[in-house]
Coordinates of C-alpha atoms in Angstrom, one line a residue:
X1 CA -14.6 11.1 -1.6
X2 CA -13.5 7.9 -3.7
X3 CA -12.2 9.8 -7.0
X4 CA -9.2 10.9 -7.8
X5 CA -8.2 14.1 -6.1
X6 CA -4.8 15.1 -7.3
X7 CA -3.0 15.1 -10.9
X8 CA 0.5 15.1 -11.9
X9 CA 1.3 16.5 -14.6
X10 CA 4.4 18.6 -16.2
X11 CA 4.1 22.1 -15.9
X12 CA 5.5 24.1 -19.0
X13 CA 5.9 27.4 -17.9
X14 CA 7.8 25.9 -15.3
X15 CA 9.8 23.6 -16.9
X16 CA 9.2 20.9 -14.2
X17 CA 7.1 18.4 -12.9
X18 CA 4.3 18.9 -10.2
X19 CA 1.2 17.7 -8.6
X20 CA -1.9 19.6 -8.5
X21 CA -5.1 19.2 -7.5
X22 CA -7.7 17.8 -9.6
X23 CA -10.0 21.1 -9.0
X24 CA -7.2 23.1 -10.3
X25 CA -6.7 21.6 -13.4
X26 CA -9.9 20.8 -15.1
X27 CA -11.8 23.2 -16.9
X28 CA -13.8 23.5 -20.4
X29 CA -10.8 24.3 -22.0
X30 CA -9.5 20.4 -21.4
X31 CA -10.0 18.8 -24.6
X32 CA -12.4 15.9 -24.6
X33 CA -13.3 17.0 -21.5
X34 CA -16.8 15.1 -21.4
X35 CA -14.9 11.6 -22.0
X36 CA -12.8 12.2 -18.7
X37 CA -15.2 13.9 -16.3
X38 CA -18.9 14.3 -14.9
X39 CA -20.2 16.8 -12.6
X40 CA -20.9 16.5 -9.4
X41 CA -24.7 17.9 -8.8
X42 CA -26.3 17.6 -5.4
X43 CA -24.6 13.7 -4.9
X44 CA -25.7 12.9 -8.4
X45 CA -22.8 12.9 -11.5
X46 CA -24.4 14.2 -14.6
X47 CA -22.7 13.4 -18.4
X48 CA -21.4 17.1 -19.9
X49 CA -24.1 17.0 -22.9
X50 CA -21.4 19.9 -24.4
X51 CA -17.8 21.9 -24.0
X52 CA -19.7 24.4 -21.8
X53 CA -19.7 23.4 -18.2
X54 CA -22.6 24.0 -16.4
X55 CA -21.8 25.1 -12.5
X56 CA -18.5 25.8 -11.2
X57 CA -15.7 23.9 -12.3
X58 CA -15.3 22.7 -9.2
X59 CA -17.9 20.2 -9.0
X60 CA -16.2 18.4 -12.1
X61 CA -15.3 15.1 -10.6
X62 CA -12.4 12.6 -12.7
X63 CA -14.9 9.6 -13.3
X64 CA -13.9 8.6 -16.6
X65 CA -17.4 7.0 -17.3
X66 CA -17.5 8.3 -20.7
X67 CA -14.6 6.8 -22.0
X68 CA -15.7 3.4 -21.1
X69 CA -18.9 3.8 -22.0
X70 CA -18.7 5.4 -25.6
X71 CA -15.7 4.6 -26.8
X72 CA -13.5 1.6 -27.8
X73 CA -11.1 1.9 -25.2
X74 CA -12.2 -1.0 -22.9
X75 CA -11.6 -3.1 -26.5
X76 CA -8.8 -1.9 -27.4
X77 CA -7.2 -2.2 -23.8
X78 CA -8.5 -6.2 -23.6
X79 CA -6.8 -6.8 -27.2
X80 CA -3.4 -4.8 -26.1
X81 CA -3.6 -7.2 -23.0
X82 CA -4.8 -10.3 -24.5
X83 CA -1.6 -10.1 -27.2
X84 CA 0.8 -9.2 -24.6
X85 CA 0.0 -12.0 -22.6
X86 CA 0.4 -14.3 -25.0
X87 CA 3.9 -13.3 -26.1
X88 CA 4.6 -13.5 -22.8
X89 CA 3.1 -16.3 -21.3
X90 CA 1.5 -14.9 -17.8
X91 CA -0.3 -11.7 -17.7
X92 CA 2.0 -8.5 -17.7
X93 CA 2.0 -4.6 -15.8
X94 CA 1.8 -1.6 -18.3
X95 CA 2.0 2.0 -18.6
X96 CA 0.7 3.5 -21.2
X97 CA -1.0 6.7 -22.3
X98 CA -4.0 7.6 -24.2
X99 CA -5.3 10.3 -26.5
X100 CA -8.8 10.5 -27.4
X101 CA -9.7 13.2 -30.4
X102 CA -12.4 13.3 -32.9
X103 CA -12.7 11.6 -35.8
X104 CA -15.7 12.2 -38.3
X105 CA -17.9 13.1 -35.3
X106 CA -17.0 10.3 -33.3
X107 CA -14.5 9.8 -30.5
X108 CA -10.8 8.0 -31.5
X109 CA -8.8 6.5 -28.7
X110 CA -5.3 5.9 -29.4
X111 CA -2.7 4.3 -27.1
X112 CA 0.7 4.0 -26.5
X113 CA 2.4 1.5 -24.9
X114 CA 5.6 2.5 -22.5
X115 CA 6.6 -0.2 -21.0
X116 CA 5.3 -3.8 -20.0
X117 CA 6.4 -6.4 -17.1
X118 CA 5.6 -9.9 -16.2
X119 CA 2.7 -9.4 -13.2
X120 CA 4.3 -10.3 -10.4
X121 CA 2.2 -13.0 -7.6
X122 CA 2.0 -14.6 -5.1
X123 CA 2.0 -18.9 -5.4
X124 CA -1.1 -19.9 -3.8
X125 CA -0.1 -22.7 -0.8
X126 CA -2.3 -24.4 1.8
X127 CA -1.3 -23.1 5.1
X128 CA -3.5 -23.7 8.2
X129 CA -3.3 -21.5 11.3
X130 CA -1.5 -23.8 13.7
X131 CA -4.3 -24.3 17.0
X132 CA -2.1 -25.0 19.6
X133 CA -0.2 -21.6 20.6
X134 CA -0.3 -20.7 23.7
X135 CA -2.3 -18.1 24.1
X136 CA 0.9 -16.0 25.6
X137 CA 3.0 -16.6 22.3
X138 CA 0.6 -15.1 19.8
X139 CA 2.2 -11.5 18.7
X140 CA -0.9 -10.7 16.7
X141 CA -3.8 -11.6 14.5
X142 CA -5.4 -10.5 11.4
X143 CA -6.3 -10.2 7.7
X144 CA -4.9 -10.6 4.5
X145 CA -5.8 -9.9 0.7
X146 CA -3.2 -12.2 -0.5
X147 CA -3.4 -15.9 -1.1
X148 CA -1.9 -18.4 1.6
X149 CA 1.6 -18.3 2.9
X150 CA 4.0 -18.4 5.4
X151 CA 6.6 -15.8 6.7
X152 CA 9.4 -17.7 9.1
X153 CA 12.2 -16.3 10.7
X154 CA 10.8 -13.2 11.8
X155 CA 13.8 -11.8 14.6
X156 CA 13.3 -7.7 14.1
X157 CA 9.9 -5.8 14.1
X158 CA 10.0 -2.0 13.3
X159 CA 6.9 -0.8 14.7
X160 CA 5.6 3.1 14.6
X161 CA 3.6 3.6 17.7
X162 CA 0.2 5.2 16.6
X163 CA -0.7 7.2 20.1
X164 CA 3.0 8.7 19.4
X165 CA 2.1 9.1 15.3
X166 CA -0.5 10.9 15.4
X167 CA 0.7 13.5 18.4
X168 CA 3.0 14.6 16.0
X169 CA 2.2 18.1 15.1
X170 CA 4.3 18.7 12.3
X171 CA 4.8 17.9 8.8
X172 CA 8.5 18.0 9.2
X173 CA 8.4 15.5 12.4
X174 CA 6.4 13.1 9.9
X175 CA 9.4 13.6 7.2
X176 CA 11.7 12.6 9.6
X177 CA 10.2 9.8 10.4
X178 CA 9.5 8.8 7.4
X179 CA 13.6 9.3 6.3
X180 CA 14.2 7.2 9.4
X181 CA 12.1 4.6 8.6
X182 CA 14.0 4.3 5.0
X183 CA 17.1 4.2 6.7
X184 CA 16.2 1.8 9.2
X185 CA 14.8 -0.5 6.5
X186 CA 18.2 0.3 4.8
X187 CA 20.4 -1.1 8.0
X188 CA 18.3 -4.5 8.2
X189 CA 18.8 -5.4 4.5
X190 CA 20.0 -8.5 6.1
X191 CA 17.7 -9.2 8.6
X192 CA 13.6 -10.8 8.5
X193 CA 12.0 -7.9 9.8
X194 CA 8.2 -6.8 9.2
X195 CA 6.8 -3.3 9.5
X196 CA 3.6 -2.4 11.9
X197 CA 2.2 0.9 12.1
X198 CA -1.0 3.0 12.1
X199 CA -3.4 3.0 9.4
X200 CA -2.7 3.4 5.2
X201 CA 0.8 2.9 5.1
X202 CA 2.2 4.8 1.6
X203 CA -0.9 7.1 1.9
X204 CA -0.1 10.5 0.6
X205 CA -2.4 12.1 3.2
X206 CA -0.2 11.7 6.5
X207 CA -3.4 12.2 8.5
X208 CA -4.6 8.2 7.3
X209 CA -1.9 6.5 7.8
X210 CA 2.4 6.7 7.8
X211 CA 3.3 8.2 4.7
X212 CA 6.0 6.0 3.3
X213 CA 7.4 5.4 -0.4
X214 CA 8.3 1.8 -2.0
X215 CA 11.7 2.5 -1.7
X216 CA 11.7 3.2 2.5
X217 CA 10.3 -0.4 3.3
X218 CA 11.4 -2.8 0.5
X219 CA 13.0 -5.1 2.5
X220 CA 10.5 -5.8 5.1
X221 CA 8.4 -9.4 5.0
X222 CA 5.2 -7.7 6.3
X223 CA 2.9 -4.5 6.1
X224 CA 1.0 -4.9 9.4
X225 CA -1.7 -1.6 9.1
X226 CA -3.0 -1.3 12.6
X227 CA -7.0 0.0 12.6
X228 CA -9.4 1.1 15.7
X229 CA -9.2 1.1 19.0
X230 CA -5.7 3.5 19.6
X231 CA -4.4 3.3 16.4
X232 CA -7.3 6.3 16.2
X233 CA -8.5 5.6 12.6
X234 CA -11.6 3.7 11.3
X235 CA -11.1 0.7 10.2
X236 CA -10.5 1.1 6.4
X237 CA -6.8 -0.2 6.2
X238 CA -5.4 0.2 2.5
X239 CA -4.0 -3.3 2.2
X240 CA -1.1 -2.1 0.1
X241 CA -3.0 -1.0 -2.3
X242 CA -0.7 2.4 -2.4
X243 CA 2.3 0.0 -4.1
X244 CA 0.5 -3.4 -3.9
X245 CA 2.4 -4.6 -7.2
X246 CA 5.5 -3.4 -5.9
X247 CA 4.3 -5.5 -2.5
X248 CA 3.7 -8.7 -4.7
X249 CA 6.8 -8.3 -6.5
X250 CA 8.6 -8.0 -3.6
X251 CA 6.9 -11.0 -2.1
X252 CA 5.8 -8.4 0.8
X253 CA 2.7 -9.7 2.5
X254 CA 0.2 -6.7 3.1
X255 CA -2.3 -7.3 6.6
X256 CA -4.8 -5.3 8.7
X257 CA -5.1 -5.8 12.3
X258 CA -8.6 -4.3 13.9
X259 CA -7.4 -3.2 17.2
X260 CA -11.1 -3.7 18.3
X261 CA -11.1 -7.1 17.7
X262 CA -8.1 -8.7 16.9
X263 CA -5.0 -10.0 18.9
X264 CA -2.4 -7.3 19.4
X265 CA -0.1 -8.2 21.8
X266 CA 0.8 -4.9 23.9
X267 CA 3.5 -6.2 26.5
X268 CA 5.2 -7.2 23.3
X269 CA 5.4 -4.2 21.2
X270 CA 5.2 -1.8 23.9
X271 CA 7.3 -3.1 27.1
X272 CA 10.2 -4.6 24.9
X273 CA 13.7 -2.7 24.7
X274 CA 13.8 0.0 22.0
X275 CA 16.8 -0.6 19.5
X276 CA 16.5 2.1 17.2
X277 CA 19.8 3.9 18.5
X278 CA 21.5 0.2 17.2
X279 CA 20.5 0.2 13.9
X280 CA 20.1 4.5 13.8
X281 CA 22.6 6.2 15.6
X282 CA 21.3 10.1 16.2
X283 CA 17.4 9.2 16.0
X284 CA 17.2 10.5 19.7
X285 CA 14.1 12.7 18.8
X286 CA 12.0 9.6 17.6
X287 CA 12.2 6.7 20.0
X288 CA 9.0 7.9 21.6
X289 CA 7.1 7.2 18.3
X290 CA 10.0 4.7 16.7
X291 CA 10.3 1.2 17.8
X292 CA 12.9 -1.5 16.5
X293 CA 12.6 -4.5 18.7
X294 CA 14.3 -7.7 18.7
X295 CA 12.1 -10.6 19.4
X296 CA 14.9 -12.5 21.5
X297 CA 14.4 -9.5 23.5
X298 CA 11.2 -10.8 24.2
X299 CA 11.8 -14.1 24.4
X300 CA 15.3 -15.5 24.7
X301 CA 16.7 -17.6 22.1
X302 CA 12.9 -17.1 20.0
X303 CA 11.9 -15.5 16.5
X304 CA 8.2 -15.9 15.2
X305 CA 6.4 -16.9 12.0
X306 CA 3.8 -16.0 10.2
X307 CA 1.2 -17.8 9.2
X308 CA -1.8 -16.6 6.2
X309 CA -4.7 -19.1 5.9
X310 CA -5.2 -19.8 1.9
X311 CA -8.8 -19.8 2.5
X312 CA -10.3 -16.6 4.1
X313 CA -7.1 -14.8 4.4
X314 CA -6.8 -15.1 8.3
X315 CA -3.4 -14.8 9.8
X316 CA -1.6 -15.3 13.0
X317 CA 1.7 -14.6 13.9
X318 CA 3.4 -16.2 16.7
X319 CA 6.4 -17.3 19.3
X320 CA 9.1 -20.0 17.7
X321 CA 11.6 -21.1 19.6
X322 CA 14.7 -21.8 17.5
X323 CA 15.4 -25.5 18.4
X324 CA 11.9 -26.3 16.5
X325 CA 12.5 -24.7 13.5
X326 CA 15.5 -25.5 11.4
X327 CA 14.8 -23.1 8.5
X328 CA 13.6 -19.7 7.6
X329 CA 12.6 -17.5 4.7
X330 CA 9.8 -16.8 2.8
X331 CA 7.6 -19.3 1.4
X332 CA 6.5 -16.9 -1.6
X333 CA 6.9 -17.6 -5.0
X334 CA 7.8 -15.1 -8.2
X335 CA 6.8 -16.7 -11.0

């Protein structure tokens, strides 16, 4: 369920680049096949003892057990890392690839480095969630991964309804939503606005979650993944995890609200006016499931802020009227 289900890879007969699915691809023809995979036998993974797979092929399951167990990669991968952080002075990103052949009877791993980047954080701050909000100003609670911070200024929330999500019966009303959403996120380039939305956002499976690239919410503050009650997935929210680099980064903060148990205020993202025709001219056909709303909207003459608790990663985000706040932006930090 947890392993990897689909490979991309460059097709030569084809001349191009595709994605297929793991079951698809390997076989006992795969070189080193035994260093990459195990197969799956009644819920148990057994170690390929030899080239010849026994069972169907479709029970081989991408584990890569093998090659951390028997051969030097893990070493080689903590000296590649180790040296590269030391040039650099803070631990760096990669992408690499590596080869493993045999040598004398015995496996040889050999990488290549592409490319390396500074890793990108998040300063850890002390925030506390502020105990005195009225009760009707809190817009929602919830969870993060990330250490503390604080997001302020918030005056634009694009929110996907998930009732209105998941009635869509199409692919192709899930790609236009997802192009709106990019364009959308295009238009407020300017603005603090955070995203919230049903389940995994940048899943690839539309059926989790809103499937959205990097590149269609870059400019948002906030990932707010909605879980349970009528967002009408378990609660397993990805957490960014699809581009959580990119997330850090981008000083993006990814949460998780639990519909079930955390506050979501309704009347807010429900009953406020719709501004998606502003900011999208044409987008008729989504404002059932496609919400821009203005906080002041909401609340005259208000934005709200953000708060993430550096301690167990609870956050609350809430009503600020503007003549108590005389700053905004985002109290993240790149190093």
């Amino acid at each position: 369920r947890y392993s990897q289900q689909f490979i991309d890879l460059i097709d030569l007969q084809q001349n191009r680049f595709t994605t297929l699915p793991v079951k698809d691809v390997l076989n006992q023809k795969v070189p080193q096949l035994r260093f990459l995979a195990q197969l799956d036998s009644e819920g148990y993974f057994q170690t390929l003892r030899s080239k010849l797979v026994e069972g169907k092929p479709e029970s081989l399951v991408l584990t890569f057990d093998e090659l951390l167990r028997r051969t030097d990669f893990p070493q080689l991968m903590r000296e590649l890392l180790s040296t590269l952080e030391s040039e650099y002075h803070t631990p760096v990103d990669i992408e690499f690839t590596a080869r493993v052949a045999e040598k004398n009877g015995s496996p040889n791993v050999q990488i290549t480095l592409i490319q390396c980047r500074p890793l990108g954080t998040i300063k850890e701050a002390s925030y506390e969630i502020p105990q005195r909000v009225a009760e009707t100003d809190k817009i929602f609670s919830g969870i993060s991964v990330v250490a503390g911070g604080m997001v302020e200024g918030i005056r634009y929330v694009l929110y996907v309804r998930p009732s209105a999500y998941f009635a869509m019966s199409t692919q192709d009303e899930r790609s236009q939503l997802e192009r709106a959403i990019g364009k959308v996120n295009a238009a407020l380039h300017n603005e603090n606005y955070i995203c919230v939305g049903p389940g995994r956002w940048g899943t690839s499976n539309p059926d989790l979650g809103v499937h959205v690239d990097y590149a269609d919410i870059f400019n948002t503050r906030a990932i707010v993944e909605l879980t349970g009650g009528e967002a009408g997935i378990p609660d397993e929210p990805s957490l960014g995890t699809h581009f959580f680099q990119d997330l850090l980064e981008g000083q993006i903060y990814p949460l998780a609200v639990n519909l079930n148990r955390d506050i979501f205020n309704t009347r807010f993202f429900e009953n406020s006016p719709n501004r998606l025709l502003e900011w999208l001219p044409g987008a008729e056909a989504l404002k059932h499931c496609l919400r821009v709303i203005s906080v002041a909207d909401y609340s005259p003459q208000s934005h709200f802020d953000l708060v993430i608790n550096d301690m167990n990663g609870d956050a609350l985000a809430f009503l600020s009227r503007e003549k108590e706040k005389s700053g905004e932006g985002r109290q993240l930090i790149v190093p």
